[in-house]
XYZ file of C-alpha atoms in Angstrom:
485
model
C -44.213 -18.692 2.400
C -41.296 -19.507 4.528
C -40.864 -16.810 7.069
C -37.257 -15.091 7.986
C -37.025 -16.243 11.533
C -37.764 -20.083 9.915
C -35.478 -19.762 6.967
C -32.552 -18.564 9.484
C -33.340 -21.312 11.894
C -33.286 -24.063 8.971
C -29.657 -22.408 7.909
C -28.492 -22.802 11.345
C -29.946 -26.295 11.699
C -28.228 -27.097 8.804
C -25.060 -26.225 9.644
C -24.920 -27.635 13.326
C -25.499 -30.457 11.805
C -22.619 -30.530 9.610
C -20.373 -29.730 12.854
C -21.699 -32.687 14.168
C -20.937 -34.675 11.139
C -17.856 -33.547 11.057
C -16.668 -35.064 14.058
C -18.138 -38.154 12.960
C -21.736 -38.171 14.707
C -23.440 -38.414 11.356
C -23.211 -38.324 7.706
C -23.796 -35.383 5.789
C -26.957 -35.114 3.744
C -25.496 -35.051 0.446
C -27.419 -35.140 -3.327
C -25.340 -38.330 -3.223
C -24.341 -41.143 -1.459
C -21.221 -40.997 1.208
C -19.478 -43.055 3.544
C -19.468 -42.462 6.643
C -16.455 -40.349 8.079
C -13.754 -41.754 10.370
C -15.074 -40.413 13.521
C -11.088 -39.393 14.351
C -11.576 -37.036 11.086
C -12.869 -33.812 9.981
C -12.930 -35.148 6.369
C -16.988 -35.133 5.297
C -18.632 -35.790 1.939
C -17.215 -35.262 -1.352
C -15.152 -32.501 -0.602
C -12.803 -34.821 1.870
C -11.541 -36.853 -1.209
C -10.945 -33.401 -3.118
C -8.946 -32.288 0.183
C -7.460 -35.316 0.381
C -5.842 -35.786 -2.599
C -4.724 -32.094 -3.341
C -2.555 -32.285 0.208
C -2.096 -28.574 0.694
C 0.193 -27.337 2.894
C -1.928 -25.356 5.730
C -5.568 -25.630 6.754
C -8.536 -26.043 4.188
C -12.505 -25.262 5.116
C -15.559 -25.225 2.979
C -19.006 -25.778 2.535
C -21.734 -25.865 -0.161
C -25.570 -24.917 0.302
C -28.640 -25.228 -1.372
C -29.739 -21.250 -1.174
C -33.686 -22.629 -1.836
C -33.830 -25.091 1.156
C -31.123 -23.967 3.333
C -29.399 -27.518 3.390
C -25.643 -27.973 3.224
C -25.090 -30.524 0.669
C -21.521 -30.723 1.493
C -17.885 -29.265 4.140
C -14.954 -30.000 4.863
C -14.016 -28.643 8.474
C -16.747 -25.775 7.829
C -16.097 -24.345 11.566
C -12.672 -23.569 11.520
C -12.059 -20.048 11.200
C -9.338 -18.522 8.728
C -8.446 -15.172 6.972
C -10.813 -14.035 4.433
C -8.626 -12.147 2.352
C -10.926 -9.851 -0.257
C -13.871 -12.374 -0.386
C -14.768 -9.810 2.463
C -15.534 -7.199 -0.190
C -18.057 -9.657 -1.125
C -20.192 -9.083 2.257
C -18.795 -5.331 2.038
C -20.747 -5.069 -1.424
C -24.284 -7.182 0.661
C -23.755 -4.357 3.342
C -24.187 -1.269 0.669
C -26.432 -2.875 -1.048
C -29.142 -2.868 1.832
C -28.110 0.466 3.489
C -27.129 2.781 0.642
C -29.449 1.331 -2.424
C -28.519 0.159 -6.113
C -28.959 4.181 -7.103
C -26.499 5.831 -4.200
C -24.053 8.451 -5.935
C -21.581 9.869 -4.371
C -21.209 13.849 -4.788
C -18.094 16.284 -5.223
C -19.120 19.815 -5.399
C -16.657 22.833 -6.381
C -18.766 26.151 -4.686
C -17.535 30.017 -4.616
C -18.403 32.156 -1.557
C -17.916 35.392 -1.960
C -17.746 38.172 -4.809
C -16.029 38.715 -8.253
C -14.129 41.851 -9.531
C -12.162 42.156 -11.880
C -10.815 38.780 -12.545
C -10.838 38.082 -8.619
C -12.657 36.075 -6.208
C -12.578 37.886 -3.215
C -13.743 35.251 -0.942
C -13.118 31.211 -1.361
C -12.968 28.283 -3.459
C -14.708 25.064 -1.735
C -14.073 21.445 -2.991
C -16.695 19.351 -0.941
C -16.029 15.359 -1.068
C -17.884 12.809 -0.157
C -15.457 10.171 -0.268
C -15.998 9.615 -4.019
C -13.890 6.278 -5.067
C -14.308 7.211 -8.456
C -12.864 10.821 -8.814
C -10.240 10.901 -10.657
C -8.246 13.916 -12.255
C -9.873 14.157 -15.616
C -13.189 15.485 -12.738
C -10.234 17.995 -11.230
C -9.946 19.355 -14.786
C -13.677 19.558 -15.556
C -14.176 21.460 -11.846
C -11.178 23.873 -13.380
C -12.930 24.630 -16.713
C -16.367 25.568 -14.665
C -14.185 27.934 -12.748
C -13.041 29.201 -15.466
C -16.250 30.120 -17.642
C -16.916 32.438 -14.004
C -14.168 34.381 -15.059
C -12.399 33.680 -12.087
C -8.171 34.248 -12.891
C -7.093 34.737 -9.376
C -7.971 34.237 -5.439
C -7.989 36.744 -2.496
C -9.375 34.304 0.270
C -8.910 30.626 0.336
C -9.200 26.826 -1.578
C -11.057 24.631 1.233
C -10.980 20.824 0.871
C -13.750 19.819 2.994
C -14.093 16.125 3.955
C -17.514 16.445 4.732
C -16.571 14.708 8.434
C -15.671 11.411 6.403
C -13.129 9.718 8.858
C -9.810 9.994 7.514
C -7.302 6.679 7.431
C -3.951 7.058 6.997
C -3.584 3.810 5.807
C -6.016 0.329 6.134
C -3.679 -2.114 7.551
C -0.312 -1.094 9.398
C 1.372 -4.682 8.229
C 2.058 -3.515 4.692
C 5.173 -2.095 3.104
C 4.893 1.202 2.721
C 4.903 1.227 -0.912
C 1.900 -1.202 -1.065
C -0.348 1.085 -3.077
C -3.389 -1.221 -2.006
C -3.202 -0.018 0.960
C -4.101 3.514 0.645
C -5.165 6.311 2.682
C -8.877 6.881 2.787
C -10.666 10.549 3.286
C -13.815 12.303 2.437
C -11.449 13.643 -0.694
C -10.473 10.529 -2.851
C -8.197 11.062 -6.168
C -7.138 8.889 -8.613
C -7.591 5.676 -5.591
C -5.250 8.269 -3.612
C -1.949 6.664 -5.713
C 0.702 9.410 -6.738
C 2.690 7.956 -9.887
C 5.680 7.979 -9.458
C 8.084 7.991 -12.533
C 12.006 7.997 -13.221
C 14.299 8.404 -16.489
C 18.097 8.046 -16.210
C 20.078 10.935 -17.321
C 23.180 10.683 -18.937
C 25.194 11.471 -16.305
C 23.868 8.482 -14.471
C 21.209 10.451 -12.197
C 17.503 10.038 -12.431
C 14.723 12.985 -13.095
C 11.825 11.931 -10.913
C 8.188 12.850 -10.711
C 5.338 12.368 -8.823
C 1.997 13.506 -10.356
C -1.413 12.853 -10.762
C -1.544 12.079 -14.308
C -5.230 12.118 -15.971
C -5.943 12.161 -19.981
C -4.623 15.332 -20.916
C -3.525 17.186 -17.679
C -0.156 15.410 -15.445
C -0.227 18.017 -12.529
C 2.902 17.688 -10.655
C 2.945 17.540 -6.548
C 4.418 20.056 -4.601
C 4.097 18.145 -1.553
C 5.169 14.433 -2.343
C 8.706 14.470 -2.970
C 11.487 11.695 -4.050
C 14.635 10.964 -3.533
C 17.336 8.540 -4.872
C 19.611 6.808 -2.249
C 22.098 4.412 -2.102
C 22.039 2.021 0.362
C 21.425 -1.509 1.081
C 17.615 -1.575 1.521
C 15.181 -1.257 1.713
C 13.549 -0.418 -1.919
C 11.338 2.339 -0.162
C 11.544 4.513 2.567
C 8.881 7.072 3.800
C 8.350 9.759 6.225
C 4.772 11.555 6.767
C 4.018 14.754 8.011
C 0.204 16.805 7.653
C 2.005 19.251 5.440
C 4.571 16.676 3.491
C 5.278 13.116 2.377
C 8.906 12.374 1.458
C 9.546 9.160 -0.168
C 13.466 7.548 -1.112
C 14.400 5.049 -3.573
C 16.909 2.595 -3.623
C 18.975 3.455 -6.226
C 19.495 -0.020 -7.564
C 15.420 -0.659 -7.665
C 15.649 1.433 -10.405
C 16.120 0.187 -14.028
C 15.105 1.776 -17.316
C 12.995 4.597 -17.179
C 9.585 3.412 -16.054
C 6.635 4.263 -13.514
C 4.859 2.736 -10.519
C 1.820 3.969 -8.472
C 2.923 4.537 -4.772
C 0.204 5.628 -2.017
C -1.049 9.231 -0.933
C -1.190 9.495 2.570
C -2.441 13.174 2.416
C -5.260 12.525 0.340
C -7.094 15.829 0.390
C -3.464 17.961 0.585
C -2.987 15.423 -2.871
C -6.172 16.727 -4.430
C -6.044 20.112 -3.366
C -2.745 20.933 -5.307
C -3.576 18.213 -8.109
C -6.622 20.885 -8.665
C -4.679 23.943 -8.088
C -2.012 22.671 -10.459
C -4.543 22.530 -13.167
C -5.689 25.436 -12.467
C -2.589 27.447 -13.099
C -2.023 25.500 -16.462
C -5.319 27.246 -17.587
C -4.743 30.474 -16.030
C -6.103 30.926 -12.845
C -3.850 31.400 -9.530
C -5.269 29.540 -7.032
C -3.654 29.342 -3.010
C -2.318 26.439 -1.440
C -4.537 24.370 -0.331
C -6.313 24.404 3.341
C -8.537 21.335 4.519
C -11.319 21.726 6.435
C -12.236 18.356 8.769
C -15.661 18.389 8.922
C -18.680 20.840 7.388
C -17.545 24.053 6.555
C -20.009 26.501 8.570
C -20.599 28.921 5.388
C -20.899 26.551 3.114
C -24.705 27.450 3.087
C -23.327 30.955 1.726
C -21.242 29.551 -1.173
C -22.506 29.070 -5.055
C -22.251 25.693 -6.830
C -20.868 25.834 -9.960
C -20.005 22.532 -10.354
C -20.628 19.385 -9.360
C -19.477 15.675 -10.305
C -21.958 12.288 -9.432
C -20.725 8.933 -9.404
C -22.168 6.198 -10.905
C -24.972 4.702 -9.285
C -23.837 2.083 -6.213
C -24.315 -0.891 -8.082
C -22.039 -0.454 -10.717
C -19.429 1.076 -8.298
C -19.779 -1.968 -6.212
C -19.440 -4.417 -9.236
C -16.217 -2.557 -10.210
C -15.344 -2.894 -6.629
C -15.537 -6.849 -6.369
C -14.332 -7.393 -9.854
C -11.184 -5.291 -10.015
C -10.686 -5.869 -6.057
C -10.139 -2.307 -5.110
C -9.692 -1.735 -1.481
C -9.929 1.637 -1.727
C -13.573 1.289 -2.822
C -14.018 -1.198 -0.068
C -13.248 0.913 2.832
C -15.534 4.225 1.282
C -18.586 2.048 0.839
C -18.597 0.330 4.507
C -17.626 3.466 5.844
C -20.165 5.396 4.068
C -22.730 2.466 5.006
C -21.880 2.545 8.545
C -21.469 6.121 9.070
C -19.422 5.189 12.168
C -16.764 6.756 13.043
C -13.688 5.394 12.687
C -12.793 1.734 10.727
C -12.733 -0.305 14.065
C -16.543 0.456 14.418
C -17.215 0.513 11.226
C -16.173 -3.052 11.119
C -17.779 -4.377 13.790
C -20.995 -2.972 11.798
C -20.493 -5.131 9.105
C -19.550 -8.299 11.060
C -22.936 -7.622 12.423
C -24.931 -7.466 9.385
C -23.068 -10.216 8.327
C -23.576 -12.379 11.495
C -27.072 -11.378 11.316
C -27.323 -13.100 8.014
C -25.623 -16.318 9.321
C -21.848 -15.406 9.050
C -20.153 -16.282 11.716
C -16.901 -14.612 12.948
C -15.773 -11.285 12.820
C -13.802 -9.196 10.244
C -11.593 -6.276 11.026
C -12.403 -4.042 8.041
C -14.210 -4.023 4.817
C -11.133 -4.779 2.149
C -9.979 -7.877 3.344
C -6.498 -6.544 3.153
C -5.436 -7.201 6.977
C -5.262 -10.864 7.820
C -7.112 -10.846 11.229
C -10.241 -11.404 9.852
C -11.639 -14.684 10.793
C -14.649 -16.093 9.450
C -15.509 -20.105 9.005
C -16.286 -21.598 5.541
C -19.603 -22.832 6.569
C -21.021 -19.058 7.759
C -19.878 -17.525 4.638
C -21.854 -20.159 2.474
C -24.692 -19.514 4.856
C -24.533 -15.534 4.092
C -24.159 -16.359 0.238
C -27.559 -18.793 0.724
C -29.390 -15.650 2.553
C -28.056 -13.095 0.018
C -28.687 -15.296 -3.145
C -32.018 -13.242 -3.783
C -30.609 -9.795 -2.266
C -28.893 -9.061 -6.030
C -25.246 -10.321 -5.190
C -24.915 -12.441 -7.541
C -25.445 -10.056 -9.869
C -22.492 -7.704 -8.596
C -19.910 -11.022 -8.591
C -17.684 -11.478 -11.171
C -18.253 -14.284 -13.616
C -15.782 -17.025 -14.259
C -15.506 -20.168 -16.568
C -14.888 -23.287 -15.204
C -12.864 -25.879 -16.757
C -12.527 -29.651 -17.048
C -8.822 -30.466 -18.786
C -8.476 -27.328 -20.141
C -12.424 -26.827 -21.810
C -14.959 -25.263 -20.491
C -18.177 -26.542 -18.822
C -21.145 -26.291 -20.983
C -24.135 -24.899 -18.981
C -22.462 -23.908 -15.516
C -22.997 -20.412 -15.217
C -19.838 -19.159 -11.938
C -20.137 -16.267 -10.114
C -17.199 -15.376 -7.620
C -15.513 -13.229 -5.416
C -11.461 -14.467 -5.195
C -9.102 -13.657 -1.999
C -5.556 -13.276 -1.873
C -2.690 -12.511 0.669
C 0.496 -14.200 0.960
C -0.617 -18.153 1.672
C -3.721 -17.064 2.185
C -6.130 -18.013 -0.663
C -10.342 -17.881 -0.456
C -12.926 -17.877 -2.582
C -16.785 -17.868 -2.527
C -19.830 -17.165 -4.256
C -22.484 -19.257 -6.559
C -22.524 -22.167 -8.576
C -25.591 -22.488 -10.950
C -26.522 -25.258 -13.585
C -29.590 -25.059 -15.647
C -31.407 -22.685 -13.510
C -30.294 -24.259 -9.938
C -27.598 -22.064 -7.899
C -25.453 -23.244 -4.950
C -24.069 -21.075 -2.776
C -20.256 -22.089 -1.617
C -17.229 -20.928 0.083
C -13.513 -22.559 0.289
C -10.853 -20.769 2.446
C -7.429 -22.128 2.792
C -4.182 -20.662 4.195
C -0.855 -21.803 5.607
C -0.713 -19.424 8.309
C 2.293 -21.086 9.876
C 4.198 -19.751 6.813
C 2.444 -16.636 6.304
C 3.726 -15.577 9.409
C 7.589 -16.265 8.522
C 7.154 -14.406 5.684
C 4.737 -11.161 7.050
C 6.093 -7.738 5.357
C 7.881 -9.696 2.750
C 6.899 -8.870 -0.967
C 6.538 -12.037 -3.229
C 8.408 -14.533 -0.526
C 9.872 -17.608 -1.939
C 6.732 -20.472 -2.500
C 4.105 -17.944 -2.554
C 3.243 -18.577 -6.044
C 3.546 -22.071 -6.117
C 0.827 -22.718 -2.892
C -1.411 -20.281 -4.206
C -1.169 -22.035 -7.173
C -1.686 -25.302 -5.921
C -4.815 -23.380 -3.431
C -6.224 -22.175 -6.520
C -6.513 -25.692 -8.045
C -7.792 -27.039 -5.463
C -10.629 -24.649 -5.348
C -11.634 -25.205 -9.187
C -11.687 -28.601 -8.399
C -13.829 -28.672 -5.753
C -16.300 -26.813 -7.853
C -16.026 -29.608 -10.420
C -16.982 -32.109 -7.620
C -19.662 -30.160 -6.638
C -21.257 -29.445 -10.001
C -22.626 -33.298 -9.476
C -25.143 -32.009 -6.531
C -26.436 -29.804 -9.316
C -26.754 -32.534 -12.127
């Protein structure tokens, strides 16, 4: 049996020898025969005439490997280092899978401390988080029937939300509009992805009644401490100011149409789920204070009584959710959670060092994808999809159907993670055929024009490059489908 320190040296082999290739020193060793490359060009293999013809505006990399022997079968430019975009959650979901286990579950607790008489606690109310992705208010209301089968109807003490010492974010990436609800505030106390929905209906005297709430199946609980405001101004659509105790949003009055709804970001997460909970709460009868978070463990929490508690599903089918409906949210928790570092900068560097450690080579800056100084080369991402081919993450990658004019292949089994920012486009994962899987990688971008066009929501060509990226992708997969034939 192959040992680790021999498989990694073959991968590494492999892939020097492509750089060398690429500048013309050799020709690649391919399933089938290729020319030999100009030595004044990067183009190698099959790929090049893929790249060649497609003429995308920006830079392209890529590389295929054979996950079995290590080789690279075929790259175009497989050094050059570009923005990953959300094929990052893909080494985000390798990370958690090693450190945390298939069967982690994350916990939120609601505990009493203290006595009952009468109809009143006299003591507090602890919500305990551990950064749950997946709580959601429909959870709130269950926590809020438990309380109330104790007979609890009103407080004399306090409601803790206690983060547990999960680092709090106010936000991933700082180059995002602030209505970007992607790019959400993380804490040990997650709710509803941390979005506030935000909804407006036109009154017939030409004003709007507006709402923010976190709205689960049954319950809507209204927030006291996000608030909204219609002005009228030029731009821009949304303004927003952020204190501990409030977040005050404004609208541009012509943004608005017919009445209608969008999710906008909590920045107070655990202030958001605090009154979300003591909202319900009221609606069934019990008075609950405002809110007070508690950073950290709370030091009597060994004193209080659980009375309710709500698991997540088990890691794996968090992290499959994760990479399939590309929630950065979810992203962030698990690499923080895997890390336990303390804040997102080390956190990172973490993962770029399981990843390097597992032939990736470059660095990212979080675990999302969402801020574009990331860099990572085609040809080390491959290489950590050949080393994590029998680590289960294939399994966890969303399945797609390639096409040839318009049908789809018979037998070709596609398992992928996809990236997107504005011309920025990646995507990565496996290619299998009758049993055999390839491990591959493409990242393009037109950085030039990404940075005319930073903070910009859908800038003019945006669509039609990533388009154009997109098609290039599929048909490099196409080409490459012959090393598997």
């Amino acid at each position: 049996m192959e040992t680790t320190f021999t498989r990694r040296a073959a991968l590494g082999t492999a892939l020097a020898a492509v750089g060398s290739s690429a500048l013309g020193l050799a020709p690649l060793n391919s399933l089938r025969p290729t020319a030999r490359p100009d030595p004044s060009s990067e183009r190698v293999g099959g790929a090049a005439s893929v790249v060649r013809a497609f003429s995308l505006r920006g830079q392209v990399s890529c590389a295929l490997m054979d996950p079995e022997t290590g080789a690279v079968l075929d790259a175009y430019a497989p050094e050059m280092e570009l923005p990953p975009a959300s094929v990052t959650k893909a080494l985000t979901a390798a990370y958690g899978l090693q450190k945390l286990g298939r069967d982690f579950q994350f916990l939120t607790s609601l505990s009493l401390q203290g006595r009952v008489t009468n109809g009143t606690l006299l003591g507090d109310i602890i919500l305990t988080g551990s950064a749950d992705p997946t709580l959601h208010t429909d959870d709130l209301v269950n926590f809020a029937k438990a309380l109330q089968k104790t007979g609890v109807k009103a407080v004399k003490g306090r409601l803790l939300i206690v983060d547990n010492g999960f680092p709090y974010l106010r936000e991933i990436d700082n180059g995002q509009l602030p209505q970007a609800n992607y790019n959400p505030a993380i804490a040990g106390v997650n709710l509803n992805l941390n979005r506030v929905q935000f909804e407006w209906a036109r009154q017939a005297g030409g004003g709007y009644d507006l709402t923010m709430s976190a709205p689960g199946r049954i319950y809507r609980p209204k927030i006291p401490s996000i608030g909204m405001r219609v002005e009228e101004r030029n731009g821009p659509s949304y303004g927003y100011q952020h204190t501990p105790e409030r977040e005050q949003w404004s609208v541009q009055r012509s943004a608005l149409g017919k009445d209608a709804g969008r999710w906008l970001p909590a920045r107070n997460p655990r202030r958001y789920a605090g009154e979300a909970f003591q909202v319900i709460c009221a609606e069934m009868g019990i008075e609950l204070p405002s809110p007070t978070i508690v950073q950290g463990q709370h030091p009597e929490a060994v004193l209080a009584v659980t009375i309710a508690q709500k698991k997540s599903p088990p890691y794996h089918e968090i992290a499959k959710s994760m990479l399939k409906l590309s929630t950065n949210l979810t992203a962030e928790v698990i690499g923080l959670t895997a890390s336990r570092a303390p804040n997102l900068r080390q956190s990172a560097e973490a993962l770029s060092q399981f990843a390097q450690a597992h032939g990736m080579r470059g660095a990212v800056v979080d675990h999302s994808g969402l801020s574009d100084q990331s860099r990572l080369t085609a040809g080390g991402l491959a290489m950590f999809m050949a080393w994590q081919h029998r680590n289960g993450l294939a399994d966890l990658l969303k399945p797609k159907i390639l096409r040839h004019k318009g049908k789809p292949m018979a037998g070709v089994d596609l398992r992928v993670k996809t990236g997107t920012l504005n011309f920025v486009s990646s995507l990565s994962g496996y290619l299998t055929y009758q049993g055999k899987s390839l491990g591959f990688a493409i990242l393009t971008a037109d950085l030039a024009q990404r940075g005319k066009v930073k903070g910009r929501e859908n800038p003019p060509g945006v669509k039609g490059w990533e388009a154009r990226s997109r098609s290039l992708q599929y048909a490099l997969l196409r080409e490459w489908l012959g090393h598997l034939r």
